[in-house]
CSV table of C-alpha atoms and ligand atoms in Angstrom, one decimal:
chain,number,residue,atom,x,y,z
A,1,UNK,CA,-10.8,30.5,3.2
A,2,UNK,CA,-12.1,31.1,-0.4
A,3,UNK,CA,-10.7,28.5,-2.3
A,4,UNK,CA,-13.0,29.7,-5.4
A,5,UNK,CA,-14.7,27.0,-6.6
A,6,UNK,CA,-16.8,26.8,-9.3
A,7,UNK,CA,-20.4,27.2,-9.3
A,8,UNK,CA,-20.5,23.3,-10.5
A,9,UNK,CA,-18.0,22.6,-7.7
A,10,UNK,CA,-19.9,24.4,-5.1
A,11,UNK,CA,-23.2,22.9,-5.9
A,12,UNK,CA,-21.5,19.4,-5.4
A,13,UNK,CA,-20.4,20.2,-2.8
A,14,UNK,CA,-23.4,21.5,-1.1
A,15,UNK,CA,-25.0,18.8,-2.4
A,16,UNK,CA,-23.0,16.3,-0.6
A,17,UNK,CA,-23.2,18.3,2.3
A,18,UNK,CA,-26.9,18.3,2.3
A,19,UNK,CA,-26.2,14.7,2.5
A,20,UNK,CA,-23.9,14.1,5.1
A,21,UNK,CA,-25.9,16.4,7.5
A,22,UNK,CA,-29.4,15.3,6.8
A,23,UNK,CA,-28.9,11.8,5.7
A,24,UNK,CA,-25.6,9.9,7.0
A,25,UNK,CA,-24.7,12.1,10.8
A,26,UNK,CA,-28.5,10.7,12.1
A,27,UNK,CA,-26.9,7.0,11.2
A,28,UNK,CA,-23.2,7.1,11.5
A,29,UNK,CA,-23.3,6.0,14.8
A,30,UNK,CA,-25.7,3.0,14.2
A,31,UNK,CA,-23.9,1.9,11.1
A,32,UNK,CA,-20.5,2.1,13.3
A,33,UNK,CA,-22.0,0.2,16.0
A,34,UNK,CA,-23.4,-2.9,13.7
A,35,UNK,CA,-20.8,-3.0,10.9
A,36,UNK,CA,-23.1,-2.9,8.2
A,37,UNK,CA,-22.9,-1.9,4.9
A,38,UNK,CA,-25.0,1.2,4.2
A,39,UNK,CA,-27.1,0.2,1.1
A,40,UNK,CA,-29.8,3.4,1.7
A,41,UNK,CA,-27.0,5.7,1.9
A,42,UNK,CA,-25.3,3.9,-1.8
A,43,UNK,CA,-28.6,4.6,-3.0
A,44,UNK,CA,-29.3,8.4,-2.2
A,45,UNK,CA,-25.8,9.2,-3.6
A,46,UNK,CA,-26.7,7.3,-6.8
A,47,UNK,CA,-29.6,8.9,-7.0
A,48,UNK,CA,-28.4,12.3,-6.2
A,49,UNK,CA,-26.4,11.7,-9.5
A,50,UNK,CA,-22.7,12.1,-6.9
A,51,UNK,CA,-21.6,9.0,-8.4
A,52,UNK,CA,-20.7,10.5,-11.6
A,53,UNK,CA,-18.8,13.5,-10.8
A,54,UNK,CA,-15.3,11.8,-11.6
A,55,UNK,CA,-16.9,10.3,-15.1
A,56,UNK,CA,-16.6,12.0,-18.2
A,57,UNK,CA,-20.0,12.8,-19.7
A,58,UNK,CA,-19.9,10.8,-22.4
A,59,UNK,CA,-20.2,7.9,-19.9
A,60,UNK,CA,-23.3,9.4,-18.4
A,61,UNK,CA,-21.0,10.9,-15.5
A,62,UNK,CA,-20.9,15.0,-14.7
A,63,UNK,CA,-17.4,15.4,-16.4
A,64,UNK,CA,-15.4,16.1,-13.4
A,65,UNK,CA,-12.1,14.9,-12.2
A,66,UNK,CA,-10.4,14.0,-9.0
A,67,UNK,CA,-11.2,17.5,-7.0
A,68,UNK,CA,-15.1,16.9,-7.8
A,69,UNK,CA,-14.7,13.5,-6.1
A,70,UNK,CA,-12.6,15.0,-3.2
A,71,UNK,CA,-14.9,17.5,-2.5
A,72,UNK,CA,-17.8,14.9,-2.2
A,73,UNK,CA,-15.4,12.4,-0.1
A,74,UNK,CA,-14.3,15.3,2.4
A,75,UNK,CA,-18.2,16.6,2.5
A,76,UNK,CA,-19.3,12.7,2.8
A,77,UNK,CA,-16.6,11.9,6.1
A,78,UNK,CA,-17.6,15.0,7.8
A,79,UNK,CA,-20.2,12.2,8.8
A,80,UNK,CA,-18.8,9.1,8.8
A,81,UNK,CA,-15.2,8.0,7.3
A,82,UNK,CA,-16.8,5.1,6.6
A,83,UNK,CA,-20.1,5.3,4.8
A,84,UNK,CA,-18.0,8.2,2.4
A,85,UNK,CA,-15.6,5.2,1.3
A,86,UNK,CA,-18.4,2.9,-0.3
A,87,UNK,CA,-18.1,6.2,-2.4
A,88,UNK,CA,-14.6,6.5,-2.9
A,89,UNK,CA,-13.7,3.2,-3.2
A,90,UNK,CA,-15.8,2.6,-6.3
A,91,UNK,CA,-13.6,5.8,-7.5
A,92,UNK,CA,-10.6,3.8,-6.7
A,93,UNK,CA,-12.1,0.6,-8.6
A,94,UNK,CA,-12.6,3.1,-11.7
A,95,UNK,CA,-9.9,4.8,-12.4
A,96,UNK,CA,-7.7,1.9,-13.9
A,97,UNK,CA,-10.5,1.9,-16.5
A,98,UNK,CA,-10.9,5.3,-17.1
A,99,UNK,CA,-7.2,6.1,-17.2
A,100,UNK,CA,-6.4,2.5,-19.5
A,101,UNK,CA,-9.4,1.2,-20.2
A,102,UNK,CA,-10.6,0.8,-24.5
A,103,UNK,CA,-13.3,2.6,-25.7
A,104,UNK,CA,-15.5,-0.5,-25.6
A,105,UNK,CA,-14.2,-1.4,-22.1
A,106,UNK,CA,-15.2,2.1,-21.2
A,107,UNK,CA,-18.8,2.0,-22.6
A,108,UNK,CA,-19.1,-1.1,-20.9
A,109,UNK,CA,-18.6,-0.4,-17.4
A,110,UNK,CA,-18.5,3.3,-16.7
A,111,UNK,CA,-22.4,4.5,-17.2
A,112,UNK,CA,-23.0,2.0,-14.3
A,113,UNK,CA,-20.4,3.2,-12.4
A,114,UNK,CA,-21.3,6.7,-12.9
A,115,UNK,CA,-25.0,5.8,-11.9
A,116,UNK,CA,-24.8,4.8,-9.4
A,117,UNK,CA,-26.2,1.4,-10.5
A,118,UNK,CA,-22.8,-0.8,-9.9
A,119,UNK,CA,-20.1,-0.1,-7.6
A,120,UNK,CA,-16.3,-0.7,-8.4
A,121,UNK,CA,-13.8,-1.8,-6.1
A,122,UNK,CA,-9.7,-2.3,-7.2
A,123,UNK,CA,-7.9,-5.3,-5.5
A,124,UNK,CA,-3.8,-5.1,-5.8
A,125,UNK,CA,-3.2,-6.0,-1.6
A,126,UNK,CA,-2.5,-9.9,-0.9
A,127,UNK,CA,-1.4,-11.5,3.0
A,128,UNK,CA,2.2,-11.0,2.0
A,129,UNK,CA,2.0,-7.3,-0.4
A,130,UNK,CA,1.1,-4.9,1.0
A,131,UNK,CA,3.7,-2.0,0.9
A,132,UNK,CA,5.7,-4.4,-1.3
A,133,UNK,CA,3.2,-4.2,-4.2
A,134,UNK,CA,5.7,-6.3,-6.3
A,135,UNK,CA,5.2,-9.1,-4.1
A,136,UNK,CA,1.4,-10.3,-5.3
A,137,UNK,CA,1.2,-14.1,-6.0
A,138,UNK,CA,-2.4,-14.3,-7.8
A,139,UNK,CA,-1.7,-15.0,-11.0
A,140,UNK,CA,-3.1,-15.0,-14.5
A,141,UNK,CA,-2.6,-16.9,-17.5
A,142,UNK,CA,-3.6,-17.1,-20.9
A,143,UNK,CA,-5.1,-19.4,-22.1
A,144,UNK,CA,-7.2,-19.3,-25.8
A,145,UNK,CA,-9.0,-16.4,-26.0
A,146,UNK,CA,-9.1,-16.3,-21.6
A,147,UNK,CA,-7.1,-15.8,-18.8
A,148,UNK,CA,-7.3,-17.9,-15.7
A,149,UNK,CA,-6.6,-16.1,-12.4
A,150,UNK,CA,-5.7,-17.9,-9.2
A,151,UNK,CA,-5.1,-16.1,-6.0
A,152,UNK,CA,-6.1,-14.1,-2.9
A,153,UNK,CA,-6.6,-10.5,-2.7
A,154,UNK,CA,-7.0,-9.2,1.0
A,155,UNK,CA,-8.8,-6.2,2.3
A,156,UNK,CA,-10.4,-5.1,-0.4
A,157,UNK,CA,-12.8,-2.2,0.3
A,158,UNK,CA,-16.4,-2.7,-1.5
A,159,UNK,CA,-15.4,-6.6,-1.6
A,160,UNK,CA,-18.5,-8.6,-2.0
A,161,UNK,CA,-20.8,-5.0,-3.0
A,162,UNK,CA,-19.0,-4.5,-5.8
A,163,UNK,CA,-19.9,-6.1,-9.1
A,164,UNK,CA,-16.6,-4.3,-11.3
A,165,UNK,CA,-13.0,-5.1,-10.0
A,166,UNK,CA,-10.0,-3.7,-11.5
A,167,UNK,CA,-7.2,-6.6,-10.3
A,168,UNK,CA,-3.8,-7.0,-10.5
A,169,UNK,CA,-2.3,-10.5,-11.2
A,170,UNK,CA,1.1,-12.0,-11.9
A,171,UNK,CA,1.6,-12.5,-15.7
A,172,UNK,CA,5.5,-13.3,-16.1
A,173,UNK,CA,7.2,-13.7,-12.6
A,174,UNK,CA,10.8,-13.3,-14.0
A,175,UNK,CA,10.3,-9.8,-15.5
A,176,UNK,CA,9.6,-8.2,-11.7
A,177,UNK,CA,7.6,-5.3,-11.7
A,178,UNK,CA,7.5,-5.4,-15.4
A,179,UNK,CA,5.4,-8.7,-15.2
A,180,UNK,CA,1.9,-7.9,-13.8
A,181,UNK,CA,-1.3,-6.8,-15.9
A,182,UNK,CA,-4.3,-5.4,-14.6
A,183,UNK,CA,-7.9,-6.8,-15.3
A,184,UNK,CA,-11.5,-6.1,-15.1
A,185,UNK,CA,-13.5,-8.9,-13.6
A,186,UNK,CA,-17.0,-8.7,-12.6
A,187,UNK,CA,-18.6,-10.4,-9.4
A,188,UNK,CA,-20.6,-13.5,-10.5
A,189,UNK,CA,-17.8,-14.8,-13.1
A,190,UNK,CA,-17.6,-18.6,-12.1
A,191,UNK,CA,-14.3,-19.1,-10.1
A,192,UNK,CA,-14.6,-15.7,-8.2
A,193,UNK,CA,-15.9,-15.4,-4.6
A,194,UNK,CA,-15.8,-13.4,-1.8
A,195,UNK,CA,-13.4,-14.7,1.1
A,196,UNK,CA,-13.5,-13.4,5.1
A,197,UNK,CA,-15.1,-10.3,6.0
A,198,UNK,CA,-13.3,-7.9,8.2
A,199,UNK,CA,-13.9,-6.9,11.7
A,200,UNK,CA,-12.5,-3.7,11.9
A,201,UNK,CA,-11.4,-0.7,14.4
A,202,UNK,CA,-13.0,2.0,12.1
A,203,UNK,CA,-14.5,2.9,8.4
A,204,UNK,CA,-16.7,-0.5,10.2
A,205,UNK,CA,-19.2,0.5,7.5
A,206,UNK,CA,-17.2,-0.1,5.0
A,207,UNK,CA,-17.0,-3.9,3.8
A,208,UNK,CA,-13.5,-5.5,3.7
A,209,UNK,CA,-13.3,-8.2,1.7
A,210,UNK,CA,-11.2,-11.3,0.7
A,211,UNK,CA,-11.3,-12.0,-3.0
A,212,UNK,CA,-10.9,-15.1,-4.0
A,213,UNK,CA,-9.7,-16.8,-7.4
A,214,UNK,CA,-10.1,-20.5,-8.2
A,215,UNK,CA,-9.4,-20.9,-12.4
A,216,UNK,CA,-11.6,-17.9,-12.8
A,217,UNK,CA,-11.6,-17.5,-16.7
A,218,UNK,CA,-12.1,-14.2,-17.8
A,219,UNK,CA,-11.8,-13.1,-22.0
A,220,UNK,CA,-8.8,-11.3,-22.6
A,221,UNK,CA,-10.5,-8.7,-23.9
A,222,UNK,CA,-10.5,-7.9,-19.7
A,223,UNK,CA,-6.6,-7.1,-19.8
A,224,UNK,CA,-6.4,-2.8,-19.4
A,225,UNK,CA,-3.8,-1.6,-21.3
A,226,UNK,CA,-0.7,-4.1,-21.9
A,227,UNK,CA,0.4,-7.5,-20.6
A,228,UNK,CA,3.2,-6.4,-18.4
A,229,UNK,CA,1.6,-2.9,-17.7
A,230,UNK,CA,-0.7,-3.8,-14.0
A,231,UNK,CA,2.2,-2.3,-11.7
A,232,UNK,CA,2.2,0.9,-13.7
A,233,UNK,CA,-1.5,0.7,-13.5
A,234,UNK,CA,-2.2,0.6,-10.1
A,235,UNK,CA,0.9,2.8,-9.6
A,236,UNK,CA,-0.7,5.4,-12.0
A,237,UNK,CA,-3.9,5.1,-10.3
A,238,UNK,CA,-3.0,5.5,-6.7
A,239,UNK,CA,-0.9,8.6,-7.9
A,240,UNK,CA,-4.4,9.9,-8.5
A,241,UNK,CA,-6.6,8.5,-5.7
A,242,UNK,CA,-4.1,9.2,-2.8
A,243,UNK,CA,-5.7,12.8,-3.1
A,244,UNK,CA,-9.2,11.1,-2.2
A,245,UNK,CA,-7.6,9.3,1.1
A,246,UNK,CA,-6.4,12.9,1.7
A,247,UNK,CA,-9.8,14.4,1.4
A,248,UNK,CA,-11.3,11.6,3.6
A,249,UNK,CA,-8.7,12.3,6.2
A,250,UNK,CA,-10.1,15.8,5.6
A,251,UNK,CA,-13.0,15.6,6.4
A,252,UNK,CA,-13.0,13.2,9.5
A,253,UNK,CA,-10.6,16.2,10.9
A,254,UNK,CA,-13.3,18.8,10.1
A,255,UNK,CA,-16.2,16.9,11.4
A,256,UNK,CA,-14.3,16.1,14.9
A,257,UNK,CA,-13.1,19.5,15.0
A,258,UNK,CA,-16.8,20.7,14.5
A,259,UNK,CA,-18.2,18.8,17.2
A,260,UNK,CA,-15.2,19.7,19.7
A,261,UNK,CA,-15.9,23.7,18.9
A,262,UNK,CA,-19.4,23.3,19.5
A,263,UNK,CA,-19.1,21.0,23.0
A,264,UNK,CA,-16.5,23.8,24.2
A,265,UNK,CA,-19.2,26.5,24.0
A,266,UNK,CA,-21.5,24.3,25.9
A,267,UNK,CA,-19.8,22.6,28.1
A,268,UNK,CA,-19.2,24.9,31.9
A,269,UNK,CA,-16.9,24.0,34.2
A,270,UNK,CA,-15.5,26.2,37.1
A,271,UNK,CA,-18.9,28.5,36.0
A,272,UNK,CA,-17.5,29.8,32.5
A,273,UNK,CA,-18.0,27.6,29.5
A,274,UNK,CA,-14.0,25.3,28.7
A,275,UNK,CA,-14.5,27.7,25.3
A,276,UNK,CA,-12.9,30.6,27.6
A,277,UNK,CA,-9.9,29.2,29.1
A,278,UNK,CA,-6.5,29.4,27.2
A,279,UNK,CA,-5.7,25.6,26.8
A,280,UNK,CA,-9.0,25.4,25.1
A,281,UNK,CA,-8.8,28.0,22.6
A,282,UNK,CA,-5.3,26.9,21.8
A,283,UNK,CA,-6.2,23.4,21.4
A,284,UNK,CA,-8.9,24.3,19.0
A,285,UNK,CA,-6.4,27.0,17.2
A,286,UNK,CA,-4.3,24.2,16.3
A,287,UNK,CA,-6.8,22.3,14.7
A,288,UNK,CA,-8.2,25.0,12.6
A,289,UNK,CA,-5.0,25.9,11.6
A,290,UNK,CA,-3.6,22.3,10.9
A,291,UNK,CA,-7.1,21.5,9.2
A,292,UNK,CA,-6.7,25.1,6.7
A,293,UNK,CA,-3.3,24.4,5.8
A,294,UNK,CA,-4.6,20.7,4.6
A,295,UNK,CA,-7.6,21.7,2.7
A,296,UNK,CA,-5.2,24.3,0.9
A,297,UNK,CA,-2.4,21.2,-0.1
A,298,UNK,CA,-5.4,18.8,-0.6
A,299,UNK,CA,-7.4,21.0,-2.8
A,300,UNK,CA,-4.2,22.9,-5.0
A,301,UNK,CA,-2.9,18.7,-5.6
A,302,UNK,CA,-6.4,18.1,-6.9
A,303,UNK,CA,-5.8,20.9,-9.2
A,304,UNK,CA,-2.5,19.6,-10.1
A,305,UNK,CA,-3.6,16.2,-11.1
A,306,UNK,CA,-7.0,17.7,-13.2
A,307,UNK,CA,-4.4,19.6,-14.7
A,308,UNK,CA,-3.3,17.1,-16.7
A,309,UNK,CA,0.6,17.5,-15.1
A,310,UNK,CA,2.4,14.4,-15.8
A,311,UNK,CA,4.6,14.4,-12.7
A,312,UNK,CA,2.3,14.2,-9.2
A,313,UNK,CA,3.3,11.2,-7.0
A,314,UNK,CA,5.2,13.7,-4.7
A,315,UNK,CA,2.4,16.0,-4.2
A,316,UNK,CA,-0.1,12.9,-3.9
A,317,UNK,CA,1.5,11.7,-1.5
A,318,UNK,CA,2.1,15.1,0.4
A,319,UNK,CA,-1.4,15.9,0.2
A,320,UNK,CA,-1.9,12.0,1.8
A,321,UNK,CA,0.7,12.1,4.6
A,322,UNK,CA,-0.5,15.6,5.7
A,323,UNK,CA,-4.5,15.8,5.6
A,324,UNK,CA,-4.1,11.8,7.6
A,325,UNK,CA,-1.3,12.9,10.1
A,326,UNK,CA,-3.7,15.9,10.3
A,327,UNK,CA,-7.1,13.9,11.0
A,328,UNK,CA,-4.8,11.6,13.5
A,329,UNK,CA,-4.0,14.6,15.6
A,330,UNK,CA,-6.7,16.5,15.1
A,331,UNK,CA,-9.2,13.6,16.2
A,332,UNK,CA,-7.2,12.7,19.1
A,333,UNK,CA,-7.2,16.4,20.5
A,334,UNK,CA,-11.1,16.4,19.5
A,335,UNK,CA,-11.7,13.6,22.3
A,336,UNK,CA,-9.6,15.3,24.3
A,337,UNK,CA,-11.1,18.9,24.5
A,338,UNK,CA,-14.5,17.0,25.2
A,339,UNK,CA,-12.8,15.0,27.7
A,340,UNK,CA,-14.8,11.6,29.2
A,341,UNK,CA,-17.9,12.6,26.8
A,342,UNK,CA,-15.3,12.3,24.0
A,343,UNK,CA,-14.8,9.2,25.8
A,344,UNK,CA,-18.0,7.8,25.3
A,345,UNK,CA,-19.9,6.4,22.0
A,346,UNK,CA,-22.7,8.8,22.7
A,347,UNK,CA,-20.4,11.9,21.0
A,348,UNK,CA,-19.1,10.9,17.2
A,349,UNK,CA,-15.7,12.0,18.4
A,350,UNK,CA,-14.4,8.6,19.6
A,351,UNK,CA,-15.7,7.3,16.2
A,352,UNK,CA,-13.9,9.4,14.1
A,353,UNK,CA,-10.9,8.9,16.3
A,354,UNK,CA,-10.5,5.3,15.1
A,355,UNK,CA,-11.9,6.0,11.6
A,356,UNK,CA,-9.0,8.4,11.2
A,357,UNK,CA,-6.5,6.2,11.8
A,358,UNK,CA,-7.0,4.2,8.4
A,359,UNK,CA,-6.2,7.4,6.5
A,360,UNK,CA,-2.2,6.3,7.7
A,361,UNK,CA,-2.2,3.3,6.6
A,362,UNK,CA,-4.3,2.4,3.6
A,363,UNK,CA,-3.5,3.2,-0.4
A,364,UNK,CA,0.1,3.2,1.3
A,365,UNK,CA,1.1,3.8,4.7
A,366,UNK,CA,2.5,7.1,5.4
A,367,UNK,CA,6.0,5.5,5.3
A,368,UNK,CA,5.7,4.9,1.8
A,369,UNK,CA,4.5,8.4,1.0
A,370,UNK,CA,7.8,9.5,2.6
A,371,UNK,CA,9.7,7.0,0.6
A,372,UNK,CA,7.9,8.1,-2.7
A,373,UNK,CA,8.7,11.7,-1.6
A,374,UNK,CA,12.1,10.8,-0.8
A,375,UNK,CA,12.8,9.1,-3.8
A,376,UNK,CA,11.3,12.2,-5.9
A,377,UNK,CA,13.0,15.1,-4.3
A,378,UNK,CA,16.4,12.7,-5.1
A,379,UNK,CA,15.4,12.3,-8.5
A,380,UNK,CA,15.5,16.2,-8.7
A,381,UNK,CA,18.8,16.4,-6.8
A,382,UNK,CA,20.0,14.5,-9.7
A,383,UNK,CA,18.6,15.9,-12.6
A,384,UNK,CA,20.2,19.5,-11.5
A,385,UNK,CA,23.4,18.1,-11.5
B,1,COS,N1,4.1,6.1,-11.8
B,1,COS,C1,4.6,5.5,-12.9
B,1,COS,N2,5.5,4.5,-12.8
B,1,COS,C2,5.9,4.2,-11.5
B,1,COS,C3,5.4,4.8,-10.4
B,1,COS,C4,4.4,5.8,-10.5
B,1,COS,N3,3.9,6.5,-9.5
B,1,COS,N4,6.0,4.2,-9.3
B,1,COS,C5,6.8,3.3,-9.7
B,1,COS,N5,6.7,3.2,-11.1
B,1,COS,C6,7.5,2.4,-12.0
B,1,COS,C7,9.0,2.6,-11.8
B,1,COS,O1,9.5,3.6,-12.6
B,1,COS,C8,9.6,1.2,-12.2
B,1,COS,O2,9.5,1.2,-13.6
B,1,COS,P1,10.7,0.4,-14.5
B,1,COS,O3,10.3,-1.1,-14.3
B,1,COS,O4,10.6,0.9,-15.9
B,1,COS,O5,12.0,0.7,-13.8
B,1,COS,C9,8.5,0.3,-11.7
B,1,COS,O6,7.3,1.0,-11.6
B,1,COS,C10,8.9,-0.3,-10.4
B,1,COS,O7,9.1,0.7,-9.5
B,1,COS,P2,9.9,0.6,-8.2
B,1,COS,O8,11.2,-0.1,-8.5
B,1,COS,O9,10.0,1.9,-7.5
B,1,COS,O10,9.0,-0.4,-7.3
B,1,COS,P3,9.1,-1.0,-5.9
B,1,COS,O11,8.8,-2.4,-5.9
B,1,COS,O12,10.3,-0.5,-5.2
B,1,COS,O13,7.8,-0.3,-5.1
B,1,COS,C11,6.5,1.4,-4.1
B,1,COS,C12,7.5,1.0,-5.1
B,1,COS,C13,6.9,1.1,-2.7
B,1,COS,C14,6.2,2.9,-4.2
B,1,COS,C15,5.2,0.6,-4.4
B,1,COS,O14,5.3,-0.7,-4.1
B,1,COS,C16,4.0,1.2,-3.6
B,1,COS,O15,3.4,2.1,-3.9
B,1,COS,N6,3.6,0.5,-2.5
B,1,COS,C17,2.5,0.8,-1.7
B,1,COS,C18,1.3,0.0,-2.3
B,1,COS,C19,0.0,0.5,-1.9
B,1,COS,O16,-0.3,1.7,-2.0
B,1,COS,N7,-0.8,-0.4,-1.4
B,1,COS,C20,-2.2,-0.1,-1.1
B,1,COS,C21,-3.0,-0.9,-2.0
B,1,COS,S1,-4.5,-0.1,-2.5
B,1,COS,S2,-5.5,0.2,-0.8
């Protein structure tokens, strides 16, 4: 499908291709296996300049938006859902600045970012919110010219890397939703540490983090936007990175998809290769087709949001709920076509099996992305009337 990119867009992409092929498939496996964070892999996309794609030039990024970044993340986990999210996490950890963040606070932080040099990471989740993002209990308050934040943030991806967080604290518990803010804090400010480190099913090298607030002071000058503006903030964020999760998602389904085309032209059973028999072709017809139809959502929400379009937590979400119920299925028939080799750790199929299954849950579980779509297409119901 031509989905006519630009030559800038193309060149990224290639680019991260180029990557992903010659750099992160010879280690996915080994990083997978240990649970490591990939530091070499951080450094070839910083120096490759990838970082900055998202980050307007006058922050020393390329001047891109979310479809740049997508097409790097979807390029990136057609090797390895996991090393790709060092990447779009730090995206994640940025955007509350660059869509709220001062001039100063802008200057400050994004050049890094955009190098390469610092990664970001964004911490909303606690034990006890996770869907319910109106339930955090960390809280902040001022005092003098600082806040003081108290809390526990749970797995936060880039926990511990990062040196930026974007974090959303309590700020006046009786006005609901209304009463968080959203700050920057950087890793080293007394009072903030890292917590537990997560053992996880997939994306195992990505680092999941606790963060962890004892009276950390931070100026006030660290508040984005408003006092009483943090749920909008990370709401208005995820609106726009929900289309990254999607691309991730993406690409895990291409990569396993890939792999299962090219083991069913080798593979010979009953003396023909599997690629000649019905089931097979079928199988792998459904995943093309499944795959297509969410680059083509994926790719035209991207759009949307660069577009500047106000209104895009339905399609956000759409693009989300249908490029990871894609990778789920897709993955899962991936294994299958290969059959006990897809089994086996020896074939990345079984890897990207559990890596896909994160795409579901994280940046909101594919219930909420129904609920958000729900709640949207009612909206509209009413407005006609
Ligand atoms: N853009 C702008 N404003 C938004 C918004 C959006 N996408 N979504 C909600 N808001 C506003 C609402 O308009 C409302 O504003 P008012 O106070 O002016 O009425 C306010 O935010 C509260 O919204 P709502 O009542 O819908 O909040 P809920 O507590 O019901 O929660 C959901 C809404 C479930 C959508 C939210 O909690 C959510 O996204 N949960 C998933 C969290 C998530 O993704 N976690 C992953 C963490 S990052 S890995």
């Amino acid at each position: 499908m031509n989905y006519y990119l630009t030559e800038e867009q193309q060149m990224i992409k290639e680019l991260a291709a180029k990557i992903a092929d010659e750099k992160i498939k010879p280690v996915a496996l080994k990083y997978d296996e240990e649970g490591t964070f990939p530091h070499d892999i951080v450094k070839i996309l910083a120096d490759s300049d990838l970082f900055g794609v998202y980050i307007g030039e006058e922050y020393g990024g390329f001047g891109g938006g979310i479809f740049e970044m997508a097409l790097v993340v979807e390029e990136l986990s057609r090797a390895c859902g996991g090393i790709s999210l060092a990447f779009a996490a730090s995206g994640l950890g940025a955007f509350p600045i660059i869509l709220y963040g001062t001039e100063e606070h802008k200057q400050k932080y994004l050049p890094d970012i955009a190098s390469g040099a610092k990664l970001a990471a964004f911490g909303l989740t606690e034990a006890n919110a996770g869907s319910d993002a109106a339930g955090i209990q960390t809280t902040a308050v001022l005092d003098g010219d600082e806040y003081v934040l108290n809390g526990t943030k749970q797995w936060i991806t880039n926990g511990g890397e990062a040196e930026i967080y974007t974090v959303i604290a309590c700020t006046n518990r009786a006005k609901g939703a209304r009463g968080f803010s959203a700050f920057i804090v950087e890793k080293g400010t007394p009072g903030f540490s890292f917590g537990k480190k997560e053992n996880k099913m997939g994306i195992r090298a990505s680092v999941t983090s606790e963060l962890v607030f004892e009276d950390c002071r931070i100026p006030k000058e660290n508040l984005l936007s408003r006092e009483g503006m943090g749920f909008i903030v990370a709401m208005k964020t995820l609106d726009r990175t929900r289309p990254g999760v999607a691309a991730q998602a993406l690409g895990i389904a291409q990569g396993a998809f890939d792999e299962a085309l090219k083991y069913s032209g080798e593979r010979v059973q009953f003396n023909k290769p599997i690629s000649s028999f019905q089931a097979i072709q079928h199988m792998l017809a459904d995943m093309a087709i499944q795959i297509e139809a969410a680059r083509c959502l994926v790719y035209q929400t991207c759009r949307l949001v660069d577009s500047g379009e106000k209104s895009i937590s339905k399609e956000s979400a759409m693009s989300k709920v249908f490029a990871s119920d894609t990778a789920m299925k897709v993955t899962i028939d991936a294994v299958q076509v290969m059959g006990g080799y897809g089994y086996m750790k020896e074939y990345p199929v079984e890897k990207m099996m559990r890596d896909a299954k994160i795409t579901q849950i994280y940046e909101g579980t594919n219930q909420i992305q129904r609920n958000v779509i729900a709640l949207e297409l009612i909206k509209g119901l009413k407005t006609k009337k």
